[in-house]
CSV table of C-alpha atoms and ligand atoms in Angstrom, one decimal:
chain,number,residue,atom,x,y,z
E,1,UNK,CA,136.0,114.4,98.3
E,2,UNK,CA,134.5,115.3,102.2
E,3,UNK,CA,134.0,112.3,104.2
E,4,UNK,CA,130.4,111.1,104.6
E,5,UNK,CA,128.9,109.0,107.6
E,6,UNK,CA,125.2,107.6,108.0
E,7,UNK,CA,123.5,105.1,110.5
E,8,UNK,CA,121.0,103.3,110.3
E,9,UNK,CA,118.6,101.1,113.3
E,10,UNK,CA,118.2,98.0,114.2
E,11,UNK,CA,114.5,96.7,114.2
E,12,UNK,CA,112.6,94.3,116.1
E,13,UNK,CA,109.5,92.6,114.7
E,14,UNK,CA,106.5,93.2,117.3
E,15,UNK,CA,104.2,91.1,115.6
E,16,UNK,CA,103.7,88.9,112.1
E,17,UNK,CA,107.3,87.2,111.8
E,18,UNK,CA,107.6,84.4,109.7
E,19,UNK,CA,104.0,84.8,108.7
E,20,UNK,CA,104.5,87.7,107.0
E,21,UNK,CA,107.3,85.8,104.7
E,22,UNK,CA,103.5,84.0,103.3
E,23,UNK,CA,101.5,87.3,102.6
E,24,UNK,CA,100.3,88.3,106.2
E,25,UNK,CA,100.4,91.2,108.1
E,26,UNK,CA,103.4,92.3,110.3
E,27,UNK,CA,104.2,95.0,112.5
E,28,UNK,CA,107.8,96.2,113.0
E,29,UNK,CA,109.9,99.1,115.0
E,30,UNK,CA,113.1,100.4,114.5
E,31,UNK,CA,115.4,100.4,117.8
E,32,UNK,CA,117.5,103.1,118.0
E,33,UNK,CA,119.7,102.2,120.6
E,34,UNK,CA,121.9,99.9,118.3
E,35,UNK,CA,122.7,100.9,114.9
E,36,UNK,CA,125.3,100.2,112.4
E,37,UNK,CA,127.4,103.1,111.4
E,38,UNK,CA,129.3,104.0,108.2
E,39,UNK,CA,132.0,105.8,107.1
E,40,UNK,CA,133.6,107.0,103.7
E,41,UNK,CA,136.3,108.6,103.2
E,42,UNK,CA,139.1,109.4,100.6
E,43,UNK,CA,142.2,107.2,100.0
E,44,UNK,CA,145.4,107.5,97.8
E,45,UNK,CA,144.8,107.8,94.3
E,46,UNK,CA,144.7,104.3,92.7
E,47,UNK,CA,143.8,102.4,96.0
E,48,UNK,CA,140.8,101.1,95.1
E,49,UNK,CA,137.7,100.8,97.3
E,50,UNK,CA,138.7,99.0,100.9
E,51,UNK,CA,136.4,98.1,103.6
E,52,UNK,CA,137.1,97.7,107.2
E,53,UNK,CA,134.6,96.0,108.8
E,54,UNK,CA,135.1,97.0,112.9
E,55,UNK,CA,133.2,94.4,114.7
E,56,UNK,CA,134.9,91.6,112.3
E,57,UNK,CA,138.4,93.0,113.0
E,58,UNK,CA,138.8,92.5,109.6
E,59,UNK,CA,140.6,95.2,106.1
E,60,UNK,CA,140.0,94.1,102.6
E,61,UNK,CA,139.6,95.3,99.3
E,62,UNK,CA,136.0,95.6,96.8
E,63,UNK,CA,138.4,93.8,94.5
E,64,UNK,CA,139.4,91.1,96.5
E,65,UNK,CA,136.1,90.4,97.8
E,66,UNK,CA,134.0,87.0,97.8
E,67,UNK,CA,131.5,87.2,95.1
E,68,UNK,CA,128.6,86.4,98.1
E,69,UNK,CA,130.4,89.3,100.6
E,70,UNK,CA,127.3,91.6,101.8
E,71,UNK,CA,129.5,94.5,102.3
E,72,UNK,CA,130.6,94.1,98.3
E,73,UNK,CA,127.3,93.3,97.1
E,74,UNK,CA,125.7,96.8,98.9
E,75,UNK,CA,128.4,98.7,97.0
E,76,UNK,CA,128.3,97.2,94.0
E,77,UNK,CA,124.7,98.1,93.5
E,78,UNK,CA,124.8,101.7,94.5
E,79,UNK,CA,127.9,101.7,91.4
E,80,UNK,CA,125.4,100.4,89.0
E,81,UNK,CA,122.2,102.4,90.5
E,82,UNK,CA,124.5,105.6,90.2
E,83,UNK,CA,126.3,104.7,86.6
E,84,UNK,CA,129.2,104.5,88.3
E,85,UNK,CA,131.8,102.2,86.2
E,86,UNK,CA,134.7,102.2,89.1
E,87,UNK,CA,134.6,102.5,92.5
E,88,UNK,CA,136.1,105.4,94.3
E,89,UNK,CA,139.2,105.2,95.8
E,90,UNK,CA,137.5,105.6,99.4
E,91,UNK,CA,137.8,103.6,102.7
E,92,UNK,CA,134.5,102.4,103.8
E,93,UNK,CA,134.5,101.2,107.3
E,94,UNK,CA,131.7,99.9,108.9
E,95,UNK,CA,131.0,99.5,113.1
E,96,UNK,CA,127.9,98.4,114.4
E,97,UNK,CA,126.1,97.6,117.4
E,98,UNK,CA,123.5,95.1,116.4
E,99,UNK,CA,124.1,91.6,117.4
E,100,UNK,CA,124.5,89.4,114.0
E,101,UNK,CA,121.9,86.8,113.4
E,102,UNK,CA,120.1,88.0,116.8
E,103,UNK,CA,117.1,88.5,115.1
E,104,UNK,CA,117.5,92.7,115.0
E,105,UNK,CA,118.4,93.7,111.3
E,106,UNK,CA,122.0,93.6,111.5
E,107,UNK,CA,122.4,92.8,107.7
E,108,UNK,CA,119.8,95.4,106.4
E,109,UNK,CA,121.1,98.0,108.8
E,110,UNK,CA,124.8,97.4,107.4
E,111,UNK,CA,123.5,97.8,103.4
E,112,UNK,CA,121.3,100.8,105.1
E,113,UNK,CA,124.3,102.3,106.4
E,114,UNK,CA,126.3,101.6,103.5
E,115,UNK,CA,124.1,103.0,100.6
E,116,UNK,CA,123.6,106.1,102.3
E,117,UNK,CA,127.2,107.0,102.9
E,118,UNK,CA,128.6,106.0,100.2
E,119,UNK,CA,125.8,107.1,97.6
E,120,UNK,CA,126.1,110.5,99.3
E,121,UNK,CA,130.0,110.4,99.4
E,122,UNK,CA,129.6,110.3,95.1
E,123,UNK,CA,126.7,113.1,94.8
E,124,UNK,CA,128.3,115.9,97.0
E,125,UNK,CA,126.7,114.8,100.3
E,126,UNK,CA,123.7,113.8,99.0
E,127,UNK,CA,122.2,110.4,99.9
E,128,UNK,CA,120.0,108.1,97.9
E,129,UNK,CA,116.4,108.7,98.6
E,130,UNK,CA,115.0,105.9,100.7
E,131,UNK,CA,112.8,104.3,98.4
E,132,UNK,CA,116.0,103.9,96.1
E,133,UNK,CA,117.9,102.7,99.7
E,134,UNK,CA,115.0,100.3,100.2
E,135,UNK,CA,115.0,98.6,97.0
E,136,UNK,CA,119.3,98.2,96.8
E,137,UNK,CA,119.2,96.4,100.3
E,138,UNK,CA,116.5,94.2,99.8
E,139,UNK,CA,118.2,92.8,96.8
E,140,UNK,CA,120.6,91.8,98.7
E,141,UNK,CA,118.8,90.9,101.8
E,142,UNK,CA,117.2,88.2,98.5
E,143,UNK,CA,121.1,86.9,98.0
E,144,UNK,CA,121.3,86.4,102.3
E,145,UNK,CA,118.0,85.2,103.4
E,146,UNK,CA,116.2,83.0,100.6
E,147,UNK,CA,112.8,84.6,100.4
E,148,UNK,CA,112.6,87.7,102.8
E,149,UNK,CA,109.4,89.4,103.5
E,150,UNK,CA,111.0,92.6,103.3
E,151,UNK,CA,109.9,93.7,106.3
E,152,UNK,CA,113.7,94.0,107.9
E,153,UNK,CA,115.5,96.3,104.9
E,154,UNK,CA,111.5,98.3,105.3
E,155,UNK,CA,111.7,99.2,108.9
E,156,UNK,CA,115.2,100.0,108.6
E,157,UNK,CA,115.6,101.9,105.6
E,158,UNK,CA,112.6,104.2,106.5
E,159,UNK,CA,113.6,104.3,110.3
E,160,UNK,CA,109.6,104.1,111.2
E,161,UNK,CA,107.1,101.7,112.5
E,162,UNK,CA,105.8,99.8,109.8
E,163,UNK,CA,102.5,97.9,109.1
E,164,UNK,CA,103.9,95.5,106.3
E,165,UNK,CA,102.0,93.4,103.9
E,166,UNK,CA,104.3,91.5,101.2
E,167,UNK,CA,103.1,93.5,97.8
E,168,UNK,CA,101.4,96.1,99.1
E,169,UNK,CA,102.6,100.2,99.8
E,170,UNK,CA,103.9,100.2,103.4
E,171,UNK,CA,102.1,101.8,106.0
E,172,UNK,CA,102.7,103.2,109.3
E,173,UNK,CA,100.1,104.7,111.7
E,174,UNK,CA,100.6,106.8,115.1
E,175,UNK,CA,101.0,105.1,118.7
E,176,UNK,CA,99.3,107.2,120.8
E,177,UNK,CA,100.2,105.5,123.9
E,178,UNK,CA,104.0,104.5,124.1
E,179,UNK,CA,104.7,102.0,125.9
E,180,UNK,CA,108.2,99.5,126.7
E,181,UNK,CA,109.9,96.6,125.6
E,182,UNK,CA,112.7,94.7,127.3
E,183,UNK,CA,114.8,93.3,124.6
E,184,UNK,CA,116.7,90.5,126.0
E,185,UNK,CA,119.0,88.4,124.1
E,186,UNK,CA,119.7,84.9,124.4
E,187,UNK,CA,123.4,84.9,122.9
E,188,UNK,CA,122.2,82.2,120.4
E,189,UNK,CA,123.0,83.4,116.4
E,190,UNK,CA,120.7,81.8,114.4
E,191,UNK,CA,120.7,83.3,110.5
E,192,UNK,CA,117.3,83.9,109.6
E,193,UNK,CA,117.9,81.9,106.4
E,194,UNK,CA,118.0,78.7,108.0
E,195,UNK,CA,114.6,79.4,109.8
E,196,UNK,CA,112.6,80.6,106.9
E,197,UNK,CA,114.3,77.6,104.9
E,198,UNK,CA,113.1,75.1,107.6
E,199,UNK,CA,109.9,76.8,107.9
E,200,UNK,CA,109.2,76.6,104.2
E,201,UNK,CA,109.9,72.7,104.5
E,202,UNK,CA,107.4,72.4,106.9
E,203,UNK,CA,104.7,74.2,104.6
E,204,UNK,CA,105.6,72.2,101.7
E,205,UNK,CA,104.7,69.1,104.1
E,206,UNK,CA,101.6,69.9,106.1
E,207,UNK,CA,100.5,73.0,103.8
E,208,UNK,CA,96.7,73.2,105.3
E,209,UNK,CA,98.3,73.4,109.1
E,210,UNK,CA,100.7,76.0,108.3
E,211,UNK,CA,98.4,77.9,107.0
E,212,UNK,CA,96.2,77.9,109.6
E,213,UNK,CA,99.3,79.0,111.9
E,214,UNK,CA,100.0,82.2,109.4
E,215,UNK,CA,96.2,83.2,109.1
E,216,UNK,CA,96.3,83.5,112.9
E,217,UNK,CA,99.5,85.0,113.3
E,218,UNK,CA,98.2,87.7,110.7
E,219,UNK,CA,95.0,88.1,112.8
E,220,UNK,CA,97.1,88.8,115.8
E,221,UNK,CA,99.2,91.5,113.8
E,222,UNK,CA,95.7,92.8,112.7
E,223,UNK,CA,94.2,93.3,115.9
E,224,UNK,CA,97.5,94.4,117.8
E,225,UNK,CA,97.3,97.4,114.8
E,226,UNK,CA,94.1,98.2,116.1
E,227,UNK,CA,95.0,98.2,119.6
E,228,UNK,CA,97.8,100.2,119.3
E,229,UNK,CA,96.2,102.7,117.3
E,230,UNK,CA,93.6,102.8,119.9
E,231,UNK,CA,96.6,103.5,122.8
E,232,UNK,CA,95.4,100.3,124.3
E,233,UNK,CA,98.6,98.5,125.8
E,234,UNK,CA,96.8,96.3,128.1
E,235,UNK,CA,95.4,94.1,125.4
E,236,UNK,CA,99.0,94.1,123.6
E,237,UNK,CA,100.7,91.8,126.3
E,238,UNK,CA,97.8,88.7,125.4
E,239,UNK,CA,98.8,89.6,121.6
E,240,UNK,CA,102.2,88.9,122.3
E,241,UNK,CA,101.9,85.7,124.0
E,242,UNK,CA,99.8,83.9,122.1
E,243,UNK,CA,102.1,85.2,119.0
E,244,UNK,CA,104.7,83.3,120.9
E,245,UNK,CA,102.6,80.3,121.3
E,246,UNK,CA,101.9,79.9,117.4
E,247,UNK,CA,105.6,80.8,117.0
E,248,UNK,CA,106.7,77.9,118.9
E,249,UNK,CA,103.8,75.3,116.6
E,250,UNK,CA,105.5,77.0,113.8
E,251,UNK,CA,108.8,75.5,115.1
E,252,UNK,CA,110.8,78.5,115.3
E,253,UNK,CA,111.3,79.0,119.0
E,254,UNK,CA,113.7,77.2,121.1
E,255,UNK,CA,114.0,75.9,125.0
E,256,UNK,CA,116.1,78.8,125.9
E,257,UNK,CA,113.4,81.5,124.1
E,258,UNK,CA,110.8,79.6,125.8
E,259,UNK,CA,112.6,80.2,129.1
E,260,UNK,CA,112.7,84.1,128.7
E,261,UNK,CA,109.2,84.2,127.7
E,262,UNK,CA,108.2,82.2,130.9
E,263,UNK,CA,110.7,84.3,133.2
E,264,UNK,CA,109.4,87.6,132.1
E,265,UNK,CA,105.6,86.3,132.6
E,266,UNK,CA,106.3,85.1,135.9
E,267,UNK,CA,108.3,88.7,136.3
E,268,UNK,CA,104.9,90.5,136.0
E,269,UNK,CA,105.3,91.2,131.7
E,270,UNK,CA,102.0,91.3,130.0
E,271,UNK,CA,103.0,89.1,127.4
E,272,UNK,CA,106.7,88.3,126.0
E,273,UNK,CA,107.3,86.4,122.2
E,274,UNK,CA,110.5,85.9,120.1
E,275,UNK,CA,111.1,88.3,117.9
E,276,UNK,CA,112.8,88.2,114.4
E,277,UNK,CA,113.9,84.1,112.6
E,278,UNK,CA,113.4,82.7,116.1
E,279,UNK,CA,115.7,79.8,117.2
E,280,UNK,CA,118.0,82.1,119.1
E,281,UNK,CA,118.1,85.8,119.3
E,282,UNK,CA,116.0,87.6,120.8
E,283,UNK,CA,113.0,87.7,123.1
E,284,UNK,CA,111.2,91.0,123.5
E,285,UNK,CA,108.5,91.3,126.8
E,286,UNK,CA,106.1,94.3,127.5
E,287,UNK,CA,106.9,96.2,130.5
E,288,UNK,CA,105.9,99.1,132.5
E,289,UNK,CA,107.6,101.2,135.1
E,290,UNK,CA,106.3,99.0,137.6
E,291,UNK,CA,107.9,95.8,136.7
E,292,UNK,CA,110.2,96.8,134.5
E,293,UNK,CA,113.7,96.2,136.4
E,294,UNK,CA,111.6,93.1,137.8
E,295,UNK,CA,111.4,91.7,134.5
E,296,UNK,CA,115.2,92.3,133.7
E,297,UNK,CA,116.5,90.9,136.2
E,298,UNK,CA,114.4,87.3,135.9
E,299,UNK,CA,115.2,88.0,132.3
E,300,UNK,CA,119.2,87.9,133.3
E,301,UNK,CA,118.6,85.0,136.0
E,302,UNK,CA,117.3,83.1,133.1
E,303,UNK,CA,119.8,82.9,130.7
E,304,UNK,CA,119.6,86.3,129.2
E,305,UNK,CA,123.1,87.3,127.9
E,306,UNK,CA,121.7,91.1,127.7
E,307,UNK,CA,118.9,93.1,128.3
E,308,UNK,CA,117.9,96.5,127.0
E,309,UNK,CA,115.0,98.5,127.1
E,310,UNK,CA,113.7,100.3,124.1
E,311,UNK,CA,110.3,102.7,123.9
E,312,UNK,CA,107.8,102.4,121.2
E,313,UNK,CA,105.5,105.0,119.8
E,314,UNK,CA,107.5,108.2,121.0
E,315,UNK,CA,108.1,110.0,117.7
E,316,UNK,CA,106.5,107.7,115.0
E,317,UNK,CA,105.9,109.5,112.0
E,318,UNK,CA,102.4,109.2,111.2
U,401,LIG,C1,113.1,88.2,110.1
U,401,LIG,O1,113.4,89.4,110.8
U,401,LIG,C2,111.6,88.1,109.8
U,401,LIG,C3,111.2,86.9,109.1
U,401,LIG,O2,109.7,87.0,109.0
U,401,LIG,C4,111.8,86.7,107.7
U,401,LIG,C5,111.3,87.8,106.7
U,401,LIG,O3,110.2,88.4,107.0
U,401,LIG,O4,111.9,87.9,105.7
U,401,LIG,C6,111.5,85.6,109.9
């Protein structure tokens, strides 16, 4: 069998996270600067299946595999979705880019990765089709983060801009005016389980007040759709602050987040908000040639372990 390869983005969520987890409206992007990236290939006759996971300097075998191990559980699936009884005797090895638990995707870019390669390594170069991608990962993004949204293993496994509503057929729409985003992260992992889990606590306690948070969060994601659809950036920068604002009532933000966000105000940003589980990270600000390298640098002098910019709306698929 020929060796097979796919990548897949990482995402950031622009507007709608946590929220969205309760039925509102969300808006993601994929960020193609960091992706995960997989590889199949054939090994000895009887060798089983082995992964060797790059970033985690580690080599083990499917069959030695905790029962919970991501990397199994991706593979697994795409056996049974394909009627496969035995794995190949293949080495899968996975590198990626994205920062785990920083709020980017890394886990649903990894299964991305993973189902394509390997699902087109067993059907002569032919991958999955993404609906079919989309479905395997988020059933094991369900075994990883308690009750996703979906929105992560969407964005990712469709590699466009979404418009996401929990239930409903996703959407994307055209950005007529692109405009940037410093992504700047604060070095703190903080899985996204733990969030949502803490998040959900909170609901159960003070329902009426939580709800009130989501129903404005999900207006915000409403009216940044319209905006954006409209090319106009200048209203997206208020958007995003006061997202971050009923982020941080939410409880999800942290005093290094809040740090960024106030660095890359002061740095001339329209408007900066977590982005993704919150409590670590990252922060994402809107910028513009002007005050861009402004921005990255207060970003940096504030704590910022690393900044990158990304574009969004050059290329979306309408
Ligand atoms: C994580 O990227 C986004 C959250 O809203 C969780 C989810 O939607 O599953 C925090």
């Amino acid at each position: 069998m020929k060796p097979t390869f796919a990548t897949a983005p990482g995402k950031v969520i622009l507007f709608g996270e946590h929220a969205v987890v309760y039925g509102r409206p969300a808006i993601a992007v994929p960020v193609t600067q960091v992706r995960a990236l997989a590889r199949v290939e054939p090994a000895a006759r009887g060798a089983g299946l082995t992964f060797v996971a790059v970033n985690l300097e580690r080599r083990y075998a499917l069959a030695e595999a905790r029962r919970d191990d991501p990397l199994a559980e991706i593979v697994r699936r795409v056996l049974v979705h394909l009627k496969r009884t035995r794995a190949p005797d293949a080495v899968v090895t996975l590198d990626s880019s994205i920062p785990i638990a920083g709020g980017m995707g890394s886990g649903a870019a990894c299964s991305t990765a993973i189902a394509r390669a390997l699902s087109a390594y067993l059907n002569r170069g032919r991958p999955l089709d993404d609906d079919t991608i989309n479905d395997l990962v988020y059933q094991v993004e369900k075994l990883h983060h308690g009750t996703p949204s979906g929105i992560d293993n969407t964005v990712i496994a469709y590699n466009r801009l979404v418009y996401f509503k929990r239930g409903e057929l996703i959407q994307t729409f055209n950005v007529p005016a692109p405009f940037q985003l410093a992504v700047a992260d604060t070095g703190i992992r903080s899985p996204t389980k733990i969030a949502v889990g803490d998040v959900r606590k909170a609901w159960e306690a003070e329902p009426a007040r939580y709800e009130r948070l989501f129903d404005s969060i999900g207006t915000l994601a409403h009216d940044a759709r319209l905006a954006l659809e409209e090319g106009a950036v200048d209203k997206l920068g208020w958007l995003m602050h006061t997202n971050h604002v009923l982020l941080r009532q939410i409880g999800v933000s942290c005093p290094e987040l809040d740090a960024l966000a106030e660095a890359a105000e002061a740095a001339g940003s329209a408007g900066a908000k977590l982005s993704g589980g919150g409590r670590g990270g990252n922060l994402i600000a809107l910028v513009n040639a002007a005050n861009v390298d402004l921005v990255k640098e207060a970003l940096l002098r504030a704590g910022a372990k690393s900044v990158m910019v990304t574009m969004v709306g050059e290329g979306e698929r309408g």
